[in-house]
Amino acid sequence: MAEMMYWEALRRAHDEEMANDPLVIAMGEDIGVVGGTYKATNGLYDKYGPERVMDTPISENGYTGLGIGASFLGVRPIIEIMSVNFAWLAMDQIFNSAAKVRYMSGGQLTAPIVVRSPGGVAHQLGAQHSARMEKVFMGIAGLRVVTPSNPRQAYGMLKSAVRCNDPVFINEHEYMYNMSGEVPDEEFFHPLEGSEVARKGSDITLFGYNISVHWCLDAAKILSEQYGIEVEVVDLYTLSPLDREGIKASVGKTHRALVVEEAEPAVGVGSEVMAIINETCFYELDAPPVRVSAETVPIPYNRAMEVAALPNAQSVVDAVRQMLAL
Amino acid sequence: MNNADKKRLLREMLFSRRFEERCYEAYVERKIGGFLHLYPGEEACAHGVLEAANPGSDYVITGYRDHVHSILCGTDPKKVMAELFGKEAGCSRGRGGSMHIFDVEHHFMGGYALVGGPFPLAAGMAKAIKMKGGNEIAICFLGEAANNQGTFHESLNMAKLWDLPVLYVCENNLYGIGTRVDRSTAVVEQHKRVAGYNIPSACTDGQDVEKVFEAAKIAVDHVRSGNGPYFLELMTYRYRGHSMSDSNAYRATEEETMWGKRDPLIILRDRLIEAGELTREDYKAMDTEILDEIEDEIIPFAEQAVEPLVDELERYVFAENDPYVKGSAV
């Protein structure tokens, strides 16, 4: 088992899938000659050439639509959108073409594309480079949304996404590309549906995804060490479809739930998970479910204000203490 | 084009006309729901272009005015009508409707109801064709009003940048819904707009199917020979409103009368009559035969076809039993 960084795991998945199938292509801004803003395609241009590692114009809806059209005829495009803030522009093609074409053609035509894009708040990038948009993507029928929280998931999910016959949106995070983790040496394919227990516990379940899993794990450590509270952390690595059974199982065990999301609360992962809890295991609850979310503001440039707009491990600890009256 | 081809083409165009007119009636009878965008008046465009291409082999994509294009690619008209009736035997299994006709077997890659949406999809299909080394081309039919979408400019830029085998056919019927082209578009001549992308273009009379065919031959040859994209503008006119919900009050009667005199069927019919290749009686007989086919075969098929099972509402949202989804793949 090798340690590698998140970007290296993505790069390895790209490389293996491109070597496996000559119809797998990578496309996006600066992914070729430059090797990708976050290096996920580093070196692949030299290996596979400009026809398969395509530097696109800065024209997100256009090149995403082009990738979708290519996928109609058997090409398997991995489309990188450099920042999820720019993915707004490509939503028309992702939502109206890729997500709907199987259904509206009665199953005749599919768009097996992968769209990878980092969201999240990085470091003082201001409002227009700090979007967290997973909530928007996860509401669209016909689109799979996964959100790997570590290099192992990033590697295995990208590989599965390339081979899966549905369009898949991979929600990455700008802060996580340099995060290290173990990835098995042998090839593997991670499921695109489900969730996993990242830490076992009995007193309360913290639901996180992507970067917020790490806040939850940090908070769990503090709560265990300082308060003797054993927290279960569930990593919702799939946002669409959400793992209803996994959510129900954990709440059934701990009887308390807190959802942690980096985005604003409205119409978000937290509200959706809480609705699922209501629908599937309301009578298991010992306390109302709670969500910890960002403030509803465009993210400010000023560092102290930026920090104040977001949840972190400490805000998770505080919320748990309040729930348990510690 | 020889006379036999012209006669066949006239019959096929007349079929398209009658098929669409029958759709109008079925809509009024409430057999067809939703939006319905009809093609009468514009027949020479699709027929002329696809006569010069290889329908069924070349990949064709268009907007919501899509019934005729699909039939020309080889879709059974019965399946198109059944789709309009919302039936399981429809070419999109009743999930698509008028604006989403699909027939992948015949390389009709769909009707799309978001204006401008097919431009990049066509370029993408061309990219795939090029990668796979095929001799097909991608053909994208859209109206002139779609050209004001960003997708038009983004797609033409990429199509030329990578010299993709795609033919863009602009069916310029002068109106984007109810807004005349000169009220929406700074450069009215659409073929001039593509100069900004270094793409060769032509403009021709979209009411004369022979002229369309001649222009399309040049365009198709250009694209198929590996010279990259081409843009063909066809000047045409739709007889009805944009869709069935459009009362069509925005057009002057004189304008409609003028275009009515340039009917693509009449132009070709009269040319054949003048050449002594056809009589009015022949034409009438042809028409009767078509009307009978529609009433005796197409409409009953659509009427009698079963409805899709509501139990299958969630089918086709995702691929079924995909091993990479469940993690069962090794």
XYZ file of C-alpha atoms in Angstrom:
656
model
C 0.000 0.000 0.000
C 1.532 3.278 -1.118
C 1.085 6.723 0.378
C 0.129 9.209 -2.259
C -1.429 12.588 -2.520
C -4.986 13.149 -3.691
C -3.791 14.653 -6.982
C -1.438 11.747 -7.524
C -4.273 9.309 -6.986
C -6.359 11.117 -9.575
C -3.439 11.201 -11.961
C -2.868 7.481 -11.536
C -6.545 6.776 -12.265
C -6.409 8.959 -15.391
C -3.279 7.214 -16.583
C -4.548 3.686 -15.986
C -7.900 4.342 -17.628
C -6.308 6.024 -20.642
C -3.900 3.127 -21.020
C -6.765 0.660 -20.737
C -9.073 2.200 -23.351
C -7.998 4.325 -26.337
C -11.390 6.063 -26.270
C -10.799 7.555 -22.833
C -9.823 11.205 -23.213
C -9.122 14.028 -20.802
C -10.253 17.551 -21.561
C -10.222 20.905 -19.854
C -8.432 24.200 -19.468
C -4.669 23.898 -19.063
C -4.789 20.163 -18.488
C -2.451 19.311 -21.358
C 0.784 21.212 -21.864
C 0.563 22.708 -18.383
C -0.490 19.407 -16.791
C -3.524 20.667 -14.913
C -3.913 23.395 -12.348
C -3.939 20.762 -9.628
C -1.696 18.348 -11.555
C -4.308 15.639 -11.971
C -3.228 15.161 -15.604
C 0.443 15.953 -15.148
C 2.615 14.313 -17.823
C -0.276 12.714 -19.686
C -0.073 15.108 -22.637
C 3.393 13.822 -23.470
C 2.244 10.256 -23.088
C -1.076 10.345 -24.955
C -0.859 13.397 -27.198
C -3.118 16.370 -27.901
C -5.983 14.343 -29.399
C -6.542 12.568 -26.077
C -5.339 15.149 -23.579
C -7.129 18.194 -24.901
C -6.393 21.724 -23.826
C -9.735 23.404 -24.326
C -10.608 27.053 -24.829
C -11.966 28.833 -21.756
C -15.497 27.980 -22.711
C -16.966 25.638 -20.143
C -20.430 25.030 -21.534
C -19.018 24.516 -25.018
C -16.333 22.006 -24.197
C -18.502 20.152 -21.703
C -21.171 19.832 -24.377
C -18.519 18.676 -26.821
C -17.467 15.987 -24.382
C -21.083 14.906 -23.999
C -21.526 14.676 -27.769
C -18.354 12.608 -28.038
C -19.652 10.282 -25.333
C -22.747 9.567 -27.457
C -20.443 7.759 -29.890
C -18.464 5.736 -27.394
C -15.761 8.157 -26.300
C -15.219 8.307 -22.537
C -14.300 11.888 -21.672
C -12.954 12.943 -18.301
C -13.802 16.611 -18.267
C -12.001 18.829 -15.801
C -13.606 22.102 -14.861
C -10.827 23.987 -13.134
C -13.037 25.431 -10.432
C -16.620 24.607 -9.649
C -17.395 28.312 -9.815
C -16.997 28.007 -13.592
C -19.154 24.909 -13.690
C -22.210 27.151 -13.428
C -21.564 27.902 -17.073
C -21.579 24.224 -17.988
C -24.708 23.356 -16.062
C -26.914 23.668 -19.112
C -25.086 20.892 -20.910
C -24.579 18.760 -17.800
C -28.181 19.035 -16.638
C -30.117 19.390 -19.861
C -28.109 17.084 -22.079
C -26.018 14.598 -20.107
C -28.371 13.941 -17.198
C -31.549 13.709 -19.266
C -30.575 12.067 -22.516
C -30.903 8.460 -21.366
C -34.371 9.096 -20.050
C -35.748 11.236 -22.832
C -34.444 8.830 -25.457
C -36.118 5.915 -23.702
C -32.782 4.346 -22.831
C -31.263 4.518 -26.328
C -28.567 7.082 -25.766
C -26.300 7.579 -22.785
C -23.740 10.207 -21.882
C -21.059 8.366 -19.927
C -19.009 11.423 -19.126
C -17.050 12.233 -15.994
C -16.932 15.843 -14.881
C -14.321 16.523 -12.209
C -14.281 19.847 -10.485
C -13.020 21.214 -7.195
C -15.342 23.234 -5.056
C -14.920 24.651 -1.624
C -13.358 27.590 0.064
C -9.589 27.752 -0.260
C -7.583 30.672 1.027
C -8.821 34.245 0.493
C -10.007 33.693 -3.054
C -13.066 35.870 -2.651
C -16.702 35.210 -3.449
C -16.373 34.169 -7.084
C -13.772 31.489 -6.421
C -15.270 30.002 -3.268
C -18.417 28.261 -4.390
C -19.680 25.038 -2.878
C -22.120 23.744 -5.423
C -22.559 20.063 -4.676
C -26.062 20.837 -3.429
C -27.048 22.000 -6.889
C -25.671 18.969 -8.694
C -27.146 16.457 -6.274
C -30.671 17.591 -7.029
C -30.569 16.578 -10.678
C -32.138 13.284 -11.752
C -29.886 11.229 -13.987
C -26.619 12.619 -12.668
C -24.438 10.746 -10.199
C -22.576 12.897 -7.700
C -19.646 11.541 -5.723
C -17.315 13.412 -3.441
C -14.116 11.574 -2.486
C -12.676 12.561 0.865
C -9.283 10.851 0.533
C -6.803 9.629 -2.120
C -8.079 6.047 -2.022
C -11.609 7.159 -2.842
C -10.406 9.669 -5.421
C -8.500 6.949 -7.273
C -11.150 4.254 -7.103
C -14.082 6.522 -7.832
C -12.519 8.168 -10.848
C -11.814 4.741 -12.296
C -15.366 3.575 -11.679
C -16.766 6.831 -13.007
C -14.891 6.431 -16.294
C -16.332 2.966 -16.832
C -19.826 3.580 -15.492
C -22.476 4.173 -18.145
C -24.009 7.190 -16.380
C -22.757 10.753 -16.232
C -20.811 11.269 -13.011
C -19.907 14.540 -11.353
C -16.908 14.259 -9.029
C -16.898 16.987 -6.421
C -13.287 17.530 -5.362
C -11.815 20.208 -3.093
C -9.071 22.717 -3.718
C -7.654 22.176 -0.249
C -7.413 18.442 -0.556
C -5.184 17.877 -3.598
C -2.064 17.762 -1.442
C -3.608 15.550 1.217
C -1.822 12.213 1.587
C -3.347 8.827 2.159
C -2.912 5.172 1.425
C -3.987 3.797 -1.914
C -3.774 0.068 -2.629
C -1.063 -0.884 -5.093
C -3.377 -3.132 -7.056
C -6.062 -1.682 -9.294
C -9.495 -1.291 -7.723
C -12.863 0.238 -8.465
C -14.647 2.098 -5.713
C -18.453 1.963 -5.683
C -20.328 5.064 -6.823
C -23.173 4.520 -4.393
C -22.996 4.253 -0.646
C -21.294 5.666 2.416
C -18.715 4.370 4.843
C -18.143 4.540 8.553
C -14.910 6.494 8.882
C -14.871 6.107 12.663
C -17.008 3.883 14.801
C -18.839 5.309 17.782
C -21.976 4.908 19.826
C -23.043 8.285 21.212
C -23.828 10.373 18.150
C -23.369 10.205 14.371
C -21.599 12.960 12.517
C -22.375 12.932 8.800
C -19.712 14.546 6.654
C -18.525 14.453 3.069
C -15.387 15.573 1.322
C -13.477 18.062 3.511
C -16.076 18.059 6.269
C -15.301 14.388 6.987
C -11.935 15.618 8.240
C -13.514 18.242 10.464
C -15.749 15.507 11.856
C -12.792 13.189 12.491
C -10.856 15.968 14.205
C -13.898 16.834 16.292
C -14.392 13.155 17.187
C -10.853 13.010 18.523
C -11.349 16.092 20.682
C -14.702 14.830 21.962
C -13.254 11.466 22.852
C -10.162 12.827 24.544
C -11.745 15.714 26.402
C -15.291 14.521 27.065
C -15.241 10.769 26.713
C -17.840 10.944 23.965
C -17.563 8.283 21.272
C -18.632 9.750 18.003
C -19.449 7.803 14.855
C -18.364 9.531 11.648
C -20.128 8.563 8.448
C -18.469 9.608 5.207
C -21.199 10.304 2.660
C -18.958 9.800 -0.329
C -22.003 9.679 -2.612
C -24.304 12.688 -2.626
C -26.549 11.405 -5.380
C -28.054 9.050 -4.699
C -27.602 9.492 -0.943
C -27.176 6.275 1.028
C -30.517 6.122 2.840
C -29.769 2.723 4.350
C -26.378 3.813 5.657
C -27.865 6.933 7.208
C -30.654 4.941 8.818
C -28.299 2.261 10.133
C -26.010 4.690 11.888
C -28.780 6.777 13.421
C -30.421 3.558 14.553
C -27.239 2.812 16.445
C -26.399 6.207 17.991
C -29.865 7.848 18.074
C -28.389 11.279 17.466
C -27.346 12.945 14.213
C -25.422 16.000 13.177
C -24.659 16.851 9.557
C -21.611 18.917 8.701
C -21.394 20.764 5.414
C -19.119 23.449 4.087
C -21.917 25.070 2.108
C -24.716 27.403 3.098
C -27.545 25.494 4.794
C -30.469 26.160 2.461
C -31.446 23.291 0.159
C -28.257 21.497 1.024
C -26.736 18.199 2.023
C -27.688 18.844 5.631
C -31.323 19.528 4.913
C -31.494 16.472 2.666
C -29.901 14.138 5.196
C -32.182 15.467 7.907
C -35.182 14.839 5.679
C -34.000 11.262 5.108
C -33.632 10.788 8.847
C -37.182 12.053 9.296
C -38.456 9.708 6.625
C -36.564 6.583 7.648
C -35.776 6.616 11.363
C -37.514 9.473 13.145
C -38.539 7.292 16.081
C -34.960 6.234 16.653
C -33.999 9.789 17.568
C -33.241 10.859 21.131
C -32.813 14.477 20.028
C -33.647 16.582 16.967
C -31.028 16.292 14.231
C -28.780 19.310 13.795
C -26.734 20.688 10.947
C -23.537 22.682 11.023
C -23.187 24.754 7.871
C -21.541 27.870 6.481
C -23.032 31.281 7.036
C -25.308 32.454 4.251
C -22.942 35.040 2.807
C -20.831 35.312 -0.335
C -17.401 34.309 0.959
C -15.428 37.444 1.938
C -11.793 38.094 1.065
C -10.654 39.130 4.549
C -9.125 36.103 6.241
C -10.769 36.462 9.638
C -14.136 37.001 8.013
C -13.572 34.068 5.704
C -12.844 31.793 8.651
C -15.897 33.098 10.467
C -18.118 32.224 7.512
C -17.231 28.533 7.651
C -17.649 25.618 10.012
C -14.586 23.757 11.299
C -13.725 21.033 13.793
C -14.319 23.366 16.733
C -17.787 24.362 15.558
C -18.604 20.663 15.265
C -17.371 20.092 18.831
C -19.460 23.013 20.048
C -22.583 21.723 18.330
C -22.132 18.234 19.776
C -21.599 19.663 23.271
C -24.795 21.624 22.931
C -26.734 18.579 21.756
C -25.449 16.453 24.597
C -25.567 19.277 27.157
C -21.880 18.848 27.952
C -30.070 15.208 -60.005
C -31.969 13.030 -62.460
C -35.703 13.069 -62.947
C -36.308 9.834 -61.086
C -34.558 11.266 -58.047
C -36.533 14.471 -58.329
C -39.807 12.559 -58.449
C -38.817 10.476 -55.451
C -37.786 13.613 -53.617
C -41.099 15.272 -54.418
C -42.950 12.294 -53.027
C -40.839 12.263 -49.871
C -41.337 15.992 -49.338
C -45.056 15.610 -49.833
C -45.047 12.835 -47.268
C -43.299 15.139 -44.782
C -45.877 17.843 -45.449
C -48.836 15.527 -44.966
C -47.307 13.882 -41.917
C -46.874 17.247 -40.227
C -50.334 18.440 -41.188
C -51.777 15.276 -39.713
C -49.841 15.987 -36.522
C -51.565 19.347 -36.412
C -54.956 17.663 -36.604
C -54.040 15.083 -33.982
C -52.964 17.898 -31.694
C -56.291 19.644 -32.162
C -57.971 16.296 -31.398
C -55.852 16.205 -28.212
C -54.157 13.005 -29.248
C -50.820 14.808 -29.092
C -49.949 16.859 -26.020
C -47.279 19.278 -24.927
C -45.511 21.492 -27.396
C -45.585 20.721 -31.091
C -43.308 22.481 -33.568
C -44.138 21.732 -37.169
C -42.063 21.821 -40.336
C -44.380 22.719 -43.285
C -42.709 25.262 -45.527
C -39.187 24.174 -44.611
C -39.142 20.721 -46.241
C -36.539 21.521 -48.880
C -33.945 22.139 -46.155
C -33.810 18.740 -44.476
C -34.639 16.864 -47.678
C -32.064 18.684 -49.793
C -29.258 18.405 -47.270
C -29.826 14.772 -46.380
C -30.172 13.882 -50.046
C -26.567 15.026 -50.373
C -25.412 13.192 -47.234
C -25.656 9.596 -46.037
C -28.627 9.568 -43.671
C -28.623 6.504 -41.460
C -24.835 6.552 -41.484
C -23.972 10.207 -40.894
C -24.961 11.416 -37.445
C -27.792 13.928 -37.397
C -28.883 16.108 -34.499
C -31.327 18.991 -34.299
C -33.612 21.116 -32.157
C -37.266 20.644 -31.353
C -38.567 20.781 -34.953
C -37.327 17.258 -35.434
C -39.896 14.787 -36.807
C -38.978 15.107 -40.466
C -35.239 14.932 -39.832
C -35.643 11.673 -37.968
C -37.841 10.115 -40.643
C -35.265 11.067 -43.265
C -32.597 9.245 -41.268
C -34.681 6.103 -41.477
C -36.983 6.203 -38.458
C -40.274 4.464 -39.116
C -42.894 7.254 -39.284
C -45.229 5.000 -37.314
C -42.783 5.118 -34.421
C -42.540 8.895 -34.658
C -46.320 9.222 -34.560
C -46.513 6.738 -31.680
C -43.991 8.856 -29.808
C -46.130 11.929 -30.350
C -49.053 9.941 -28.941
C -46.868 9.134 -25.905
C -46.827 5.399 -26.498
C -44.315 2.708 -25.526
C -43.872 1.818 -29.206
C -42.756 5.387 -29.854
C -39.188 5.938 -30.942
C -38.328 7.280 -27.449
C -40.689 4.884 -25.653
C -43.078 7.691 -24.841
C -40.545 9.442 -22.607
C -39.471 12.036 -25.129
C -42.404 13.406 -27.087
C -42.313 15.742 -30.049
C -39.235 17.668 -28.967
C -37.200 14.564 -28.075
C -37.362 12.213 -31.030
C -34.413 9.776 -30.901
C -33.432 6.897 -33.134
C -29.877 5.907 -32.402
C -30.034 2.827 -34.629
C -30.456 5.160 -37.604
C -27.961 7.654 -36.207
C -30.621 10.229 -35.502
C -29.067 11.500 -32.311
C -31.950 13.492 -31.067
C -34.141 16.490 -30.955
C -33.252 18.868 -28.147
C -35.510 21.522 -26.759
C -32.938 23.965 -25.416
C -32.122 26.430 -28.166
C -28.456 26.111 -29.110
C -27.898 22.948 -27.088
C -27.030 20.699 -30.047
C -24.144 22.859 -31.359
C -21.489 21.472 -28.997
C -23.023 17.984 -29.022
C -22.544 17.902 -32.804
C -18.935 19.014 -32.479
C -18.445 16.284 -29.888
C -19.862 13.617 -32.170
C -17.496 14.881 -34.862
C -14.610 14.608 -32.422
C -15.572 10.984 -31.755
C -15.849 10.227 -35.474
C -12.412 11.710 -36.040
C -10.879 9.754 -33.154
C -12.352 6.521 -34.421
C -11.263 7.219 -37.999
C -14.760 6.922 -39.453
C -15.921 8.345 -42.766
C -19.175 9.684 -41.340
C -19.847 13.329 -40.601
C -21.966 15.027 -37.968
C -24.782 17.226 -39.225
C -26.419 19.764 -36.951
C -29.649 21.434 -38.069
C -30.763 24.498 -36.118
C -32.656 27.694 -36.765
C -31.043 31.098 -37.151
C -32.181 32.262 -33.725
C -30.010 29.629 -32.060
C -26.973 31.435 -33.402
C -27.250 34.071 -30.718
C -26.537 31.512 -28.031
C -23.040 31.282 -26.617
C -22.940 27.603 -27.587
C -22.896 28.601 -31.256
C -19.760 30.672 -30.878
C -18.068 28.283 -28.480
C -18.759 25.319 -30.740
C -17.724 26.914 -34.008
C -14.489 28.024 -32.418
C -13.678 24.502 -31.267
C -14.912 22.862 -34.463
C -12.482 24.915 -36.515
C -9.678 24.843 -33.958
C -9.656 21.053 -34.138
C -10.975 20.755 -37.737
C -13.841 18.486 -36.773
C -16.053 16.867 -39.433
C -19.243 18.732 -38.653
C -21.705 20.429 -40.969
C -23.820 23.137 -39.404
C -27.043 23.744 -41.305
C -28.852 26.940 -40.446
C -32.539 26.739 -41.329
C -33.164 30.461 -41.433
C -36.932 30.851 -41.234
C -36.586 34.504 -40.216
C -38.247 34.187 -36.822
C -36.999 33.138 -33.412
C -40.345 32.249 -31.876
C -42.087 35.546 -32.664
C -39.124 37.866 -33.030
C -37.929 38.625 -36.565
C -34.247 38.111 -37.196
C -33.452 41.790 -37.766
C -34.883 42.587 -34.346
C -32.674 40.069 -32.554
C -29.469 39.888 -34.507
C -26.888 42.541 -35.324
C -25.582 40.717 -38.399
C -28.643 39.347 -40.128
C -26.781 37.289 -42.735
C -25.945 34.231 -40.703
C -23.321 32.851 -43.087
C -21.263 35.999 -42.569
C -21.150 35.486 -38.831
C -18.987 32.394 -39.096
C -16.200 34.308 -40.838
C -15.034 35.122 -37.330
C -14.172 31.467 -36.900
C -12.510 30.995 -40.264
C -15.167 28.517 -41.291
C -16.254 28.387 -44.957
C -19.931 29.039 -45.509
C -22.610 29.467 -48.139
C -26.154 30.738 -48.297
C -28.807 29.486 -50.657
C -32.506 29.434 -51.377
C -34.006 27.037 -48.874
C -37.249 26.677 -50.847
C -35.674 25.098 -53.893
C -34.639 21.590 -53.000
C -32.324 21.273 -55.985
C -30.417 24.356 -54.967
C -30.214 23.076 -51.419
C -28.956 19.743 -52.711
C -26.265 21.366 -54.863
C -25.045 23.572 -52.024
C -25.177 20.689 -49.576
C -23.122 18.471 -51.878
C -20.300 21.006 -51.781
C -20.660 21.340 -48.014
C -20.782 17.599 -47.332
C -17.817 16.952 -49.642
C -15.831 19.618 -47.859
C -16.491 18.123 -44.442
C -16.148 14.492 -45.449
C -12.833 15.159 -47.148
C -11.283 16.125 -43.859
C -11.298 19.881 -44.352
C -13.049 20.620 -41.098
C -16.399 22.247 -40.452
C -18.709 24.013 -42.880
C -21.705 26.269 -42.356
C -24.658 26.274 -44.721
C -27.428 28.839 -44.431
C -30.794 28.073 -46.042
C -33.373 30.825 -46.460
C -36.766 29.377 -45.641
C -40.100 30.048 -43.990
C -42.394 28.150 -41.682
C -46.069 28.301 -42.513
C -47.365 27.861 -39.026
C -46.505 29.572 -35.783
C -43.419 28.639 -33.845
C -45.414 25.955 -32.046
C -49.070 25.082 -31.637
C -49.320 27.580 -28.797
C -48.239 30.408 -31.100
C -51.110 32.325 -32.697
C -48.705 33.669 -35.298
C -50.141 37.186 -35.124
C -46.797 38.900 -35.566
C -46.384 38.273 -39.288
C -47.902 40.359 -42.074
C -50.333 38.589 -44.404
C -48.421 39.934 -47.423
C -45.248 38.312 -46.159
C -46.963 34.985 -45.647
C -48.589 35.172 -49.061
C -45.288 35.943 -50.726
C -43.584 32.959 -49.104
C -46.590 30.751 -49.823
C -45.934 31.317 -53.515
C -42.449 29.954 -53.020
C -43.622 26.668 -51.640
C -40.890 24.023 -51.938
C -43.335 21.368 -53.119
C -44.903 23.563 -55.770
C -41.520 24.702 -57.072
C -40.378 21.125 -57.621
C -43.760 19.870 -58.817
C -44.125 22.592 -61.421
C -40.586 22.041 -62.602
C -41.335 18.372 -63.197
C -44.634 19.180 -64.900
C -42.920 21.697 -67.180
C -40.324 19.115 -68.074
C -43.095 16.705 -68.973
C -42.067 14.286 -66.250
C -45.197 14.575 -64.182
C -48.856 15.447 -64.605
C -51.164 17.081 -62.106
C -53.006 13.785 -61.960
C -49.800 11.971 -61.052
C -49.273 14.421 -58.256
C -52.816 14.018 -57.031
C -52.472 10.247 -57.075
C -49.227 10.489 -55.147
C -50.937 12.655 -52.574
C -53.871 10.274 -52.190
C -51.513 7.374 -51.710
C -49.656 9.242 -48.955
C -52.829 10.333 -47.191
C -54.072 6.755 -47.253
C -50.821 5.464 -45.813
C -51.033 7.950 -42.962
C -54.698 7.200 -42.204
C -54.573 3.456 -42.727
C -51.220 2.591 -41.207
C -49.543 5.356 -39.241
C -52.413 6.756 -37.226
C -53.920 3.350 -36.321
C -50.487 2.135 -35.209
C -50.100 5.117 -32.888
C -53.682 4.874 -31.668
C -53.505 1.180 -30.880
C -50.026 1.101 -29.353
C -49.944 0.535 -25.598
C -49.110 3.177 -23.058
C -45.795 2.908 -21.204
C -46.119 1.225 -17.820
C -46.288 3.788 -15.053
C -44.497 1.193 -12.941
C -41.487 1.830 -15.155
C -41.412 5.523 -14.299
C -37.897 5.282 -12.879
C -36.478 3.154 -15.657
C -33.841 4.853 -17.843
C -32.811 7.385 -15.209
C -29.604 5.407 -14.694
C -27.987 2.406 -16.318
C -29.298 -0.828 -14.871
C -27.027 -3.075 -12.775
C -23.849 -1.233 -13.636
C -21.036 -3.160 -11.877
C -18.971 -0.001 -11.439
C -21.752 1.634 -9.461
C -22.147 -1.168 -6.957
C -18.434 -1.791 -6.628
C -18.834 -5.374 -7.782
C -16.399 -4.899 -10.661
C -12.891 -6.237 -10.245
